[in-house]
Amino acid sequence: MAPELTWLLWSVLLAFAQVVVLATGATLQVGLPTLAGNRQGMPELTGWVGRMQRAHRNMIENLVLFTALVLIVVVAGKGNATTLMGAQVFFWARLVYAFVYGAGIAWLRTGVWAVSVVGMGMMASQLL
């Protein structure tokens, strides 16, 4: 398996872990019956749970782009040290991002997000 695909797998597992943390927090905050219902009129998640919800949403948005880049790199046979490093930078930055966002550290969160974008840029630079 191409090494970039391994980092894609780790990124998917990270997104899944975020779902588990989010679901646990949401259950504590609004209760399982509310979550098991149709969620119409569900109260807004607040505090760290709301931040984790937004962090997960951001992960999904960025995971779509990262997935496309990984698949193009692999299918085009363009994998090299730069694409591998870009995939690693993306994953580790996204892991840090989840913790930083959950902790509510606003400016650091933005910086860490930018690092993950640099990782994707490294990959894209090898495709152009």
C-alpha positions in Angstrom: 0.0 0.0 0.0 1.3 3.5 -0.8 2.4 5.2 2.3 0.2 8.2 1.6 -2.8 5.8 1.8 -1.6 4.7 5.3 -1.8 8.4 6.4 -5.2 8.7 4.8 -6.3 5.7 6.9 -4.9 7.3 10.1 -6.8 10.5 9.2 -10.0 8.6 8.8 -9.5 6.9 12.1 -8.9 10.3 13.7 -12.2 11.5 12.3 -13.9 8.5 13.7 -12.3 9.1 17.1 -13.6 12.7 17.0 -17.1 11.3 16.4 -16.8 9.1 19.5 -15.6 12.0 21.7 -18.4 14.2 20.2 -21.1 11.6 20.7 -20.0 11.0 24.3 -19.9 14.7 25.1 -23.3 15.3 23.4 -24.8 12.4 25.4 -23.6 13.9 28.6 -24.9 17.3 27.6 -28.3 16.7 26.1 -29.0 13.0 27.0 -29.3 9.9 24.9 -33.0 10.1 24.3 -32.5 13.5 22.6 -29.7 12.1 20.5 -31.6 9.0 19.6 -34.6 11.1 18.5 -34.9 13.0 15.2 -32.9 15.9 16.7 -35.5 18.5 15.6 -35.3 21.3 18.1 -32.2 19.9 19.7 -30.4 22.5 21.8 -27.1 23.8 20.5 -24.1 22.0 21.9 -22.0 24.3 24.1 -18.6 24.4 25.7 -16.1 21.8 24.8 -18.8 19.7 23.2 -19.7 22.4 20.8 -16.1 23.0 20.0 -15.6 19.3 19.3 -18.6 19.4 17.0 -17.1 22.3 15.0 -13.7 20.6 15.0 -15.2 17.4 13.6 -17.1 19.3 10.9 -13.8 21.1 10.0 -12.1 17.7 9.9 -14.7 16.3 7.5 -14.4 19.4 5.2 -10.6 19.1 5.1 -10.6 15.3 4.9 -12.5 15.5 1.5 -9.6 17.6 0.1 -6.9 15.5 1.6 -8.5 12.3 0.3 -8.7 13.7 -3.2 -5.0 14.6 -3.0 -3.9 11.2 -1.7 -5.9 9.4 -4.4 -4.6 11.6 -7.2 -1.0 11.1 -5.9 -1.4 7.3 -5.8 -3.3 6.9 -9.0 -0.9 9.2 -10.9 2.1 7.4 -9.4 3.5 10.8 -8.2 4.2 9.7 -4.6 7.6 10.9 -3.3 9.2 12.2 -0.1 7.4 15.5 -0.4 3.9 13.9 -0.8 4.6 11.6 2.1 5.8 14.4 4.3 2.8 16.4 3.3 0.5 13.6 4.3 2.3 13.2 7.6 2.1 17.0 8.3 -1.6 17.0 7.5 -2.3 14.1 9.9 -0.2 15.4 12.9 -1.6 18.9 12.5 -5.1 17.6 12.4 -4.5 15.6 15.6 -3.1 18.7 17.4 -6.0 20.8 15.9 -8.6 18.5 17.6 -7.0 19.0 21.0 -6.3 22.7 20.6 -9.9 23.4 19.3 -11.4 21.2 22.1 -9.4 23.3 24.7 -10.7 26.5 23.1 -7.3 28.1 22.2 -8.5 30.3 19.3 -5.3 31.7 17.6 -3.3 28.6 18.1 -6.1 26.6 16.5 -5.9 28.8 13.4 -2.2 28.4 13.2 -2.4 24.6 13.5 -5.1 24.5 10.8 -2.8 26.5 8.5 0.0 23.9 9.1 -2.5 21.2 7.9 -3.1 23.2 4.8 0.6 23.5 4.2 0.7 19.6 4.3 -1.9 19.5 1.5 -0.1 22.2 -0.4 3.1 20.1 -0.3 1.1 17.2 -1.9 -0.5 19.4 -4.5 2.9 21.0 -5.4 4.0 17.6 -6.7 1.0 17.2 -8.9 1.2 20.5 -10.8 
